[in-house]
Tab-separated table of C-alpha atoms in Angstrom:
chain	number	residue	atom	x	y	z
A	1	LYS	CA	0.000	0.000	0.000
A	2	GLN	CA	1.356	3.396	-0.994
A	3	GLU	CA	2.434	5.571	1.934
A	4	VAL	CA	3.379	9.237	1.613
A	5	THR	CA	5.462	10.853	4.344
A	6	GLN	CA	6.253	14.547	4.656
A	7	ILE	CA	9.007	16.078	6.727
A	8	PRO	CA	8.951	18.370	8.611
A	9	ALA	CA	5.384	18.425	9.906
A	10	ALA	CA	5.689	22.139	10.638
A	11	LEU	CA	8.119	24.878	9.741
A	12	SER	CA	8.446	28.519	10.782
A	13	VAL	CA	10.714	30.865	8.848
A	14	PRO	CA	11.247	34.625	8.555
A	15	GLU	CA	10.185	36.366	5.378
A	16	GLY	CA	12.685	36.154	2.537
A	17	GLU	CA	14.134	32.805	3.464
A	18	ASN	CA	14.481	29.995	0.930
A	19	LEU	CA	13.129	26.659	2.123
A	20	VAL	CA	12.738	23.028	1.145
A	21	LEU	CA	9.874	20.704	1.963
A	22	ASN	CA	10.467	16.980	1.717
A	23	CYS	CA	8.256	14.105	0.664
A	24	SER	CA	8.934	10.390	0.452
A	25	PHE	CA	6.774	7.595	-0.885
A	26	THR	CA	6.997	3.831	-0.763
A	27	ASP	CA	5.869	2.708	-4.235
A	28	SER	CA	7.442	4.190	-7.362
A	29	ALA	CA	4.551	3.014	-9.568
A	30	ILE	CA	2.808	6.367	-9.834
A	31	TYR	CA	1.021	8.277	-12.597
A	32	ASN	CA	2.244	11.660	-11.410
A	33	LEU	CA	3.133	13.633	-8.306
A	34	GLN	CA	1.604	16.935	-7.313
A	35	TRP	CA	2.140	19.517	-4.645
A	36	PHE	CA	-1.029	21.076	-3.284
A	37	ARG	CA	-1.621	23.984	-0.972
A	38	GLN	CA	-4.336	23.917	1.686
A	39	ASP	CA	-5.439	27.088	3.436
A	40	PRO	CA	-7.459	26.817	6.673
A	41	GLY	CA	-11.150	26.355	5.989
A	42	LYS	CA	-10.592	26.358	2.255
A	43	GLY	CA	-10.188	23.804	-0.475
A	44	LEU	CA	-7.094	22.338	-2.035
A	45	THR	CA	-5.154	24.065	-4.780
A	46	SER	CA	-2.712	22.279	-7.063
A	47	LEU	CA	0.596	24.134	-7.308
A	48	LEU	CA	2.764	21.903	-9.449
A	49	LEU	CA	2.312	18.608	-11.266
A	50	ILE	CA	5.237	16.393	-12.259
A	51	GLN	CA	4.546	13.529	-14.616
A	52	SER	CA	6.200	10.243	-13.681
A	53	SER	CA	8.633	10.614	-16.591
A	54	GLN	CA	9.708	14.114	-15.570
A	55	ARG	CA	12.306	15.234	-13.043
A	56	GLU	CA	11.115	18.705	-12.082
A	57	GLN	CA	8.623	21.488	-12.626
A	58	THR	CA	8.844	25.203	-11.901
A	59	SER	CA	6.202	27.840	-11.370
A	60	GLY	CA	7.317	31.279	-10.268
A	61	ARG	CA	9.106	30.958	-6.926
A	62	LEU	CA	8.248	27.273	-6.642
A	63	ASN	CA	10.321	24.374	-7.908
A	64	ALA	CA	9.418	20.740	-7.400
A	65	SER	CA	11.638	17.754	-8.107
A	66	LEU	CA	10.866	14.076	-8.440
A	67	ASP	CA	13.210	11.128	-8.009
A	68	LYS	CA	11.022	8.102	-8.575
A	69	SER	CA	13.769	5.559	-8.078
A	70	SER	CA	14.453	6.752	-4.546
A	71	GLY	CA	10.821	7.598	-3.812
A	72	ARG	CA	11.465	11.249	-3.050
A	73	SER	CA	10.211	14.674	-4.007
A	74	THR	CA	11.100	18.126	-2.791
A	75	LEU	CA	9.316	21.453	-3.021
A	76	TYR	CA	11.615	24.442	-3.025
A	77	ILE	CA	10.146	27.842	-2.188
A	78	ALA	CA	12.342	30.826	-2.943
A	79	ALA	CA	12.165	34.154	-1.117
A	80	SER	CA	9.274	33.127	1.112
A	81	GLN	CA	6.473	35.619	1.850
A	82	PRO	CA	3.825	35.756	4.592
A	83	GLY	CA	1.237	34.861	1.935
A	84	ASP	CA	2.983	31.522	1.521
A	85	SER	CA	1.781	30.488	4.976
A	86	ALA	CA	-0.348	27.379	4.465
A	87	THR	CA	-0.177	23.608	4.606
A	88	TYR	CA	1.668	22.046	1.682
A	89	LEU	CA	0.610	18.585	0.645
A	90	CYS	CA	2.586	16.050	-1.354
A	91	VAL	CA	0.089	14.050	-3.397
A	92	LEU	CA	0.565	11.042	-5.659
A	93	LEU	CA	-1.801	9.965	-8.394
A	94	ASN	CA	-1.971	6.172	-8.436
A	95	GLN	CA	-0.768	4.301	-11.477
A	96	ALA	CA	-4.308	3.787	-12.782
A	97	GLY	CA	-4.808	7.543	-12.644
A	98	THR	CA	-7.996	7.194	-10.603
A	99	ALA	CA	-7.117	8.194	-7.045
A	100	LEU	CA	-4.966	10.756	-5.278
A	101	ILE	CA	-2.943	9.629	-2.259
A	102	PHE	CA	-2.119	12.413	0.154
A	103	GLY	CA	0.643	13.034	2.630
A	104	LYS	CA	-0.247	14.639	5.927
A	105	GLY	CA	1.388	17.887	4.928
A	106	THR	CA	3.913	20.417	6.133
A	107	THR	CA	2.403	23.469	7.799
A	108	LEU	CA	4.467	26.508	6.882
A	109	SER	CA	4.404	29.791	8.743
A	110	VAL	CA	6.277	32.762	7.266
A	111	SER	CA	6.634	35.739	9.573
A	112	SER	CA	7.121	39.317	8.399
B	1	GLU	CA	-12.387	31.071	-13.902
B	2	PRO	CA	-14.476	27.884	-13.649
B	3	GLU	CA	-14.581	26.304	-10.222
B	4	VAL	CA	-16.041	23.353	-8.383
B	5	THR	CA	-18.821	24.298	-5.968
B	6	GLN	CA	-20.208	22.334	-3.046
B	7	THR	CA	-23.333	22.644	-0.933
B	8	PRO	CA	-23.959	22.905	1.905
B	9	SER	CA	-20.780	24.354	3.375
B	10	HIS	CA	-21.703	22.926	6.784
B	11	GLN	CA	-24.130	20.202	7.818
B	12	VAL	CA	-25.018	18.907	11.257
B	13	THR	CA	-26.967	15.663	11.488
B	14	GLN	CA	-27.975	13.055	14.011
B	15	MET	CA	-26.372	9.623	13.993
B	16	GLY	CA	-28.354	7.237	11.810
B	17	GLN	CA	-29.730	9.947	9.534
B	18	GLU	CA	-29.122	10.072	5.788
B	19	VAL	CA	-27.196	12.973	4.303
B	20	ILE	CA	-26.633	14.042	0.728
B	21	LEU	CA	-23.664	16.206	-0.128
B	22	ARG	CA	-23.839	18.054	-3.400
B	23	CYS	CA	-21.190	19.128	-5.856
B	24	VAL	CA	-21.212	20.943	-9.160
B	25	PRO	CA	-18.040	19.989	-11.045
B	26	ILE	CA	-16.431	22.134	-13.712
B	27	SER	CA	-18.766	21.957	-16.676
B	28	ASN	CA	-16.612	20.231	-19.306
B	29	HIS	CA	-14.933	17.820	-16.919
B	30	LEU	CA	-15.528	14.098	-17.270
B	31	TYR	CA	-14.001	12.616	-14.104
B	32	PHE	CA	-15.392	13.203	-10.635
B	33	TYR	CA	-14.093	12.343	-7.190
B	34	TRP	CA	-14.941	12.474	-3.509
B	35	TYR	CA	-12.359	12.728	-0.741
B	36	ARG	CA	-12.675	13.256	2.976
B	37	GLN	CA	-10.477	14.698	5.701
B	38	ILE	CA	-11.114	13.858	9.320
B	39	LEU	CA	-9.960	16.676	11.577
B	40	GLY	CA	-6.210	16.542	12.093
B	41	GLN	CA	-5.722	13.691	9.625
B	42	LYS	CA	-4.709	13.400	6.005
B	43	VAL	CA	-7.049	13.698	3.056
B	44	GLU	CA	-8.363	10.270	2.038
B	45	PHE	CA	-9.709	9.077	-1.303
B	46	LEU	CA	-13.284	7.776	-1.286
B	47	VAL	CA	-14.395	7.222	-4.876
B	48	SER	CA	-13.852	8.166	-8.493
B	49	PHE	CA	-16.604	8.285	-11.103
B	50	TYR	CA	-16.558	8.342	-14.876
B	51	ASN	CA	-19.145	7.726	-17.560
B	52	ASN	CA	-21.855	7.186	-14.935
B	53	GLU	CA	-19.923	4.435	-13.220
B	54	ILE	CA	-17.628	4.106	-10.265
B	55	SER	CA	-14.047	3.724	-11.563
B	56	GLU	CA	-12.450	3.041	-8.229
B	57	LYS	CA	-13.397	3.115	-4.581
B	58	SER	CA	-11.463	2.849	-1.358
B	59	GLU	CA	-12.055	0.600	1.641
B	60	ILE	CA	-13.796	3.517	3.330
B	61	PHE	CA	-16.474	3.606	0.636
B	62	ASP	CA	-18.648	0.805	1.981
B	63	ASP	CA	-22.326	0.033	1.429
B	64	GLN	CA	-23.330	3.087	3.469
B	65	PHE	CA	-21.989	5.348	0.717
B	66	SER	CA	-23.280	5.930	-2.775
B	67	VAL	CA	-22.630	8.429	-5.545
B	68	GLU	CA	-24.826	9.661	-8.315
B	69	ARG	CA	-24.834	12.095	-11.179
B	70	PRO	CA	-28.565	12.800	-11.260
B	71	ASP	CA	-28.384	15.342	-14.061
B	72	GLY	CA	-25.841	16.991	-16.317
B	73	SER	CA	-24.388	19.231	-13.654
B	74	ASN	CA	-24.635	17.751	-10.156
B	75	PHE	CA	-22.570	15.020	-8.528
B	76	THR	CA	-23.771	13.779	-5.148
B	77	LEU	CA	-22.438	11.709	-2.276
B	78	LYS	CA	-25.040	10.003	-0.088
B	79	ILE	CA	-24.317	8.549	3.309
B	80	ARG	CA	-27.216	6.279	4.135
B	81	SER	CA	-26.983	5.991	7.922
B	82	THR	CA	-24.399	8.334	9.360
B	83	LYS	CA	-22.051	7.314	12.136
B	84	LEU	CA	-20.087	9.514	14.516
B	85	GLU	CA	-16.877	8.635	12.657
B	86	ASP	CA	-18.304	10.041	9.418
B	87	SER	CA	-17.711	13.523	10.825
B	88	ALA	CA	-15.204	15.078	8.462
B	89	MET	CA	-14.657	17.605	5.703
B	90	TYR	CA	-15.813	16.140	2.407
B	91	PHE	CA	-14.189	17.428	-0.774
B	92	CYS	CA	-15.460	16.996	-4.293
B	93	ALA	CA	-13.050	17.253	-7.232
B	94	SER	CA	-13.185	17.010	-10.990
B	95	SER	CA	-10.720	16.655	-13.835
B	96	GLY	CA	-10.969	16.996	-17.580
B	97	GLN	CA	-9.166	13.804	-18.456
B	98	LEU	CA	-7.631	10.882	-16.614
B	99	GLY	CA	-4.373	11.933	-14.997
B	100	GLU	CA	-4.957	15.643	-15.328
B	101	THR	CA	-5.015	18.048	-12.423
B	102	GLN	CA	-8.004	17.568	-10.150
B	103	TYR	CA	-9.764	20.755	-9.146
B	104	PHE	CA	-11.218	20.740	-5.679
B	105	GLY	CA	-14.292	22.379	-4.247
B	106	PRO	CA	-14.208	24.246	-0.911
B	107	GLY	CA	-15.613	21.257	0.970
B	108	THR	CA	-18.625	20.397	3.130
B	109	ARG	CA	-17.984	20.093	6.827
B	110	LEU	CA	-20.185	17.288	8.173
B	111	LEU	CA	-20.749	16.891	11.880
B	112	VAL	CA	-22.565	13.793	13.112
B	113	LEU	CA	-23.930	14.013	16.650
Protein backbone atom coordinates (compact mmCIF):
# COMPACT_ATOMS: atom_id res chain seq x y z
CA LYS A 1 0.00 0.00 0.00
CA GLN A 2 1.36 3.40 -0.99
CA GLU A 3 2.43 5.57 1.93
CA VAL A 4 3.38 9.24 1.61
CA THR A 5 5.46 10.85 4.34
CA GLN A 6 6.25 14.55 4.66
CA ILE A 7 9.01 16.08 6.73
CA PRO A 8 8.95 18.37 8.61
CA ALA A 9 5.38 18.43 9.91
CA ALA A 10 5.69 22.14 10.64
CA LEU A 11 8.12 24.88 9.74
CA SER A 12 8.45 28.52 10.78
CA VAL A 13 10.71 30.86 8.85
CA PRO A 14 11.25 34.62 8.56
CA GLU A 15 10.19 36.37 5.38
CA GLY A 16 12.68 36.15 2.54
CA GLU A 17 14.13 32.81 3.46
CA ASN A 18 14.48 30.00 0.93
CA LEU A 19 13.13 26.66 2.12
CA VAL A 20 12.74 23.03 1.15
CA LEU A 21 9.87 20.70 1.96
CA ASN A 22 10.47 16.98 1.72
CA CYS A 23 8.26 14.11 0.66
CA SER A 24 8.93 10.39 0.45
CA PHE A 25 6.77 7.59 -0.88
CA THR A 26 7.00 3.83 -0.76
CA ASP A 27 5.87 2.71 -4.23
CA SER A 28 7.44 4.19 -7.36
CA ALA A 29 4.55 3.01 -9.57
CA ILE A 30 2.81 6.37 -9.83
CA TYR A 31 1.02 8.28 -12.60
CA ASN A 32 2.24 11.66 -11.41
CA LEU A 33 3.13 13.63 -8.31
CA GLN A 34 1.60 16.94 -7.31
CA TRP A 35 2.14 19.52 -4.65
CA PHE A 36 -1.03 21.08 -3.28
CA ARG A 37 -1.62 23.98 -0.97
CA GLN A 38 -4.34 23.92 1.69
CA ASP A 39 -5.44 27.09 3.44
CA PRO A 40 -7.46 26.82 6.67
CA GLY A 41 -11.15 26.35 5.99
CA LYS A 42 -10.59 26.36 2.26
CA GLY A 43 -10.19 23.80 -0.48
CA LEU A 44 -7.09 22.34 -2.04
CA THR A 45 -5.15 24.06 -4.78
CA SER A 46 -2.71 22.28 -7.06
CA LEU A 47 0.60 24.13 -7.31
CA LEU A 48 2.76 21.90 -9.45
CA LEU A 49 2.31 18.61 -11.27
CA ILE A 50 5.24 16.39 -12.26
CA GLN A 51 4.55 13.53 -14.62
CA SER A 52 6.20 10.24 -13.68
CA SER A 53 8.63 10.61 -16.59
CA GLN A 54 9.71 14.11 -15.57
CA ARG A 55 12.31 15.23 -13.04
CA GLU A 56 11.12 18.71 -12.08
CA GLN A 57 8.62 21.49 -12.63
CA THR A 58 8.84 25.20 -11.90
CA SER A 59 6.20 27.84 -11.37
CA GLY A 60 7.32 31.28 -10.27
CA ARG A 61 9.11 30.96 -6.93
CA LEU A 62 8.25 27.27 -6.64
CA ASN A 63 10.32 24.37 -7.91
CA ALA A 64 9.42 20.74 -7.40
CA SER A 65 11.64 17.75 -8.11
CA LEU A 66 10.87 14.08 -8.44
CA ASP A 67 13.21 11.13 -8.01
CA LYS A 68 11.02 8.10 -8.57
CA SER A 69 13.77 5.56 -8.08
CA SER A 70 14.45 6.75 -4.55
CA GLY A 71 10.82 7.60 -3.81
CA ARG A 72 11.47 11.25 -3.05
CA SER A 73 10.21 14.67 -4.01
CA THR A 74 11.10 18.13 -2.79
CA LEU A 75 9.32 21.45 -3.02
CA TYR A 76 11.62 24.44 -3.02
CA ILE A 77 10.15 27.84 -2.19
CA ALA A 78 12.34 30.83 -2.94
CA ALA A 79 12.17 34.15 -1.12
CA SER A 80 9.27 33.13 1.11
CA GLN A 81 6.47 35.62 1.85
CA PRO A 82 3.83 35.76 4.59
CA GLY A 83 1.24 34.86 1.93
CA ASP A 84 2.98 31.52 1.52
CA SER A 85 1.78 30.49 4.98
CA ALA A 86 -0.35 27.38 4.47
CA THR A 87 -0.18 23.61 4.61
CA TYR A 88 1.67 22.05 1.68
CA LEU A 89 0.61 18.58 0.64
CA CYS A 90 2.59 16.05 -1.35
CA VAL A 91 0.09 14.05 -3.40
CA LEU A 92 0.56 11.04 -5.66
CA LEU A 93 -1.80 9.97 -8.39
CA ASN A 94 -1.97 6.17 -8.44
CA GLN A 95 -0.77 4.30 -11.48
CA ALA A 96 -4.31 3.79 -12.78
CA GLY A 97 -4.81 7.54 -12.64
CA THR A 98 -8.00 7.19 -10.60
CA ALA A 99 -7.12 8.19 -7.04
CA LEU A 100 -4.97 10.76 -5.28
CA ILE A 101 -2.94 9.63 -2.26
CA PHE A 102 -2.12 12.41 0.15
CA GLY A 103 0.64 13.03 2.63
CA LYS A 104 -0.25 14.64 5.93
CA GLY A 105 1.39 17.89 4.93
CA THR A 106 3.91 20.42 6.13
CA THR A 107 2.40 23.47 7.80
CA LEU A 108 4.47 26.51 6.88
CA SER A 109 4.40 29.79 8.74
CA VAL A 110 6.28 32.76 7.27
CA SER A 111 6.63 35.74 9.57
CA SER A 112 7.12 39.32 8.40
CA GLU B 1 -12.39 31.07 -13.90
CA PRO B 2 -14.48 27.88 -13.65
CA GLU B 3 -14.58 26.30 -10.22
CA VAL B 4 -16.04 23.35 -8.38
CA THR B 5 -18.82 24.30 -5.97
CA GLN B 6 -20.21 22.33 -3.05
CA THR B 7 -23.33 22.64 -0.93
CA PRO B 8 -23.96 22.91 1.90
CA SER B 9 -20.78 24.35 3.37
CA HIS B 10 -21.70 22.93 6.78
CA GLN B 11 -24.13 20.20 7.82
CA VAL B 12 -25.02 18.91 11.26
CA THR B 13 -26.97 15.66 11.49
CA GLN B 14 -27.98 13.06 14.01
CA MET B 15 -26.37 9.62 13.99
CA GLY B 16 -28.35 7.24 11.81
CA GLN B 17 -29.73 9.95 9.53
CA GLU B 18 -29.12 10.07 5.79
CA VAL B 19 -27.20 12.97 4.30
CA ILE B 20 -26.63 14.04 0.73
CA LEU B 21 -23.66 16.21 -0.13
CA ARG B 22 -23.84 18.05 -3.40
CA CYS B 23 -21.19 19.13 -5.86
CA VAL B 24 -21.21 20.94 -9.16
CA PRO B 25 -18.04 19.99 -11.05
CA ILE B 26 -16.43 22.13 -13.71
CA SER B 27 -18.77 21.96 -16.68
CA ASN B 28 -16.61 20.23 -19.31
CA HIS B 29 -14.93 17.82 -16.92
CA LEU B 30 -15.53 14.10 -17.27
CA TYR B 31 -14.00 12.62 -14.10
CA PHE B 32 -15.39 13.20 -10.64
CA TYR B 33 -14.09 12.34 -7.19
CA TRP B 34 -14.94 12.47 -3.51
CA TYR B 35 -12.36 12.73 -0.74
CA ARG B 36 -12.68 13.26 2.98
CA GLN B 37 -10.48 14.70 5.70
CA ILE B 38 -11.11 13.86 9.32
CA LEU B 39 -9.96 16.68 11.58
CA GLY B 40 -6.21 16.54 12.09
CA GLN B 41 -5.72 13.69 9.62
CA LYS B 42 -4.71 13.40 6.01
CA VAL B 43 -7.05 13.70 3.06
CA GLU B 44 -8.36 10.27 2.04
CA PHE B 45 -9.71 9.08 -1.30
CA LEU B 46 -13.28 7.78 -1.29
CA VAL B 47 -14.40 7.22 -4.88
CA SER B 48 -13.85 8.17 -8.49
CA PHE B 49 -16.60 8.29 -11.10
CA TYR B 50 -16.56 8.34 -14.88
CA ASN B 51 -19.14 7.73 -17.56
CA ASN B 52 -21.85 7.19 -14.93
CA GLU B 53 -19.92 4.44 -13.22
CA ILE B 54 -17.63 4.11 -10.26
CA SER B 55 -14.05 3.72 -11.56
CA GLU B 56 -12.45 3.04 -8.23
CA LYS B 57 -13.40 3.12 -4.58
CA SER B 58 -11.46 2.85 -1.36
CA GLU B 59 -12.06 0.60 1.64
CA ILE B 60 -13.80 3.52 3.33
CA PHE B 61 -16.47 3.61 0.64
CA ASP B 62 -18.65 0.80 1.98
CA ASP B 63 -22.33 0.03 1.43
CA GLN B 64 -23.33 3.09 3.47
CA PHE B 65 -21.99 5.35 0.72
CA SER B 66 -23.28 5.93 -2.78
CA VAL B 67 -22.63 8.43 -5.55
CA GLU B 68 -24.83 9.66 -8.32
CA ARG B 69 -24.83 12.09 -11.18
CA PRO B 70 -28.56 12.80 -11.26
CA ASP B 71 -28.38 15.34 -14.06
CA GLY B 72 -25.84 16.99 -16.32
CA SER B 73 -24.39 19.23 -13.65
CA ASN B 74 -24.63 17.75 -10.16
CA PHE B 75 -22.57 15.02 -8.53
CA THR B 76 -23.77 13.78 -5.15
CA LEU B 77 -22.44 11.71 -2.28
CA LYS B 78 -25.04 10.00 -0.09
CA ILE B 79 -24.32 8.55 3.31
CA ARG B 80 -27.22 6.28 4.13
CA SER B 81 -26.98 5.99 7.92
CA THR B 82 -24.40 8.33 9.36
CA LYS B 83 -22.05 7.31 12.14
CA LEU B 84 -20.09 9.51 14.52
CA GLU B 85 -16.88 8.63 12.66
CA ASP B 86 -18.30 10.04 9.42
CA SER B 87 -17.71 13.52 10.82
CA ALA B 88 -15.20 15.08 8.46
CA MET B 89 -14.66 17.60 5.70
CA TYR B 90 -15.81 16.14 2.41
CA PHE B 91 -14.19 17.43 -0.77
CA CYS B 92 -15.46 17.00 -4.29
CA ALA B 93 -13.05 17.25 -7.23
CA SER B 94 -13.18 17.01 -10.99
CA SER B 95 -10.72 16.65 -13.84
CA GLY B 96 -10.97 17.00 -17.58
CA GLN B 97 -9.17 13.80 -18.46
CA LEU B 98 -7.63 10.88 -16.61
CA GLY B 99 -4.37 11.93 -15.00
CA GLU B 100 -4.96 15.64 -15.33
CA THR B 101 -5.01 18.05 -12.42
CA GLN B 102 -8.00 17.57 -10.15
CA TYR B 103 -9.76 20.76 -9.15
CA PHE B 104 -11.22 20.74 -5.68
CA GLY B 105 -14.29 22.38 -4.25
CA PRO B 106 -14.21 24.25 -0.91
CA GLY B 107 -15.61 21.26 0.97
CA THR B 108 -18.63 20.40 3.13
CA ARG B 109 -17.98 20.09 6.83
CA LEU B 110 -20.19 17.29 8.17
CA LEU B 111 -20.75 16.89 11.88
CA VAL B 112 -22.56 13.79 13.11
CA LEU B 113 -23.93 14.01 16.65
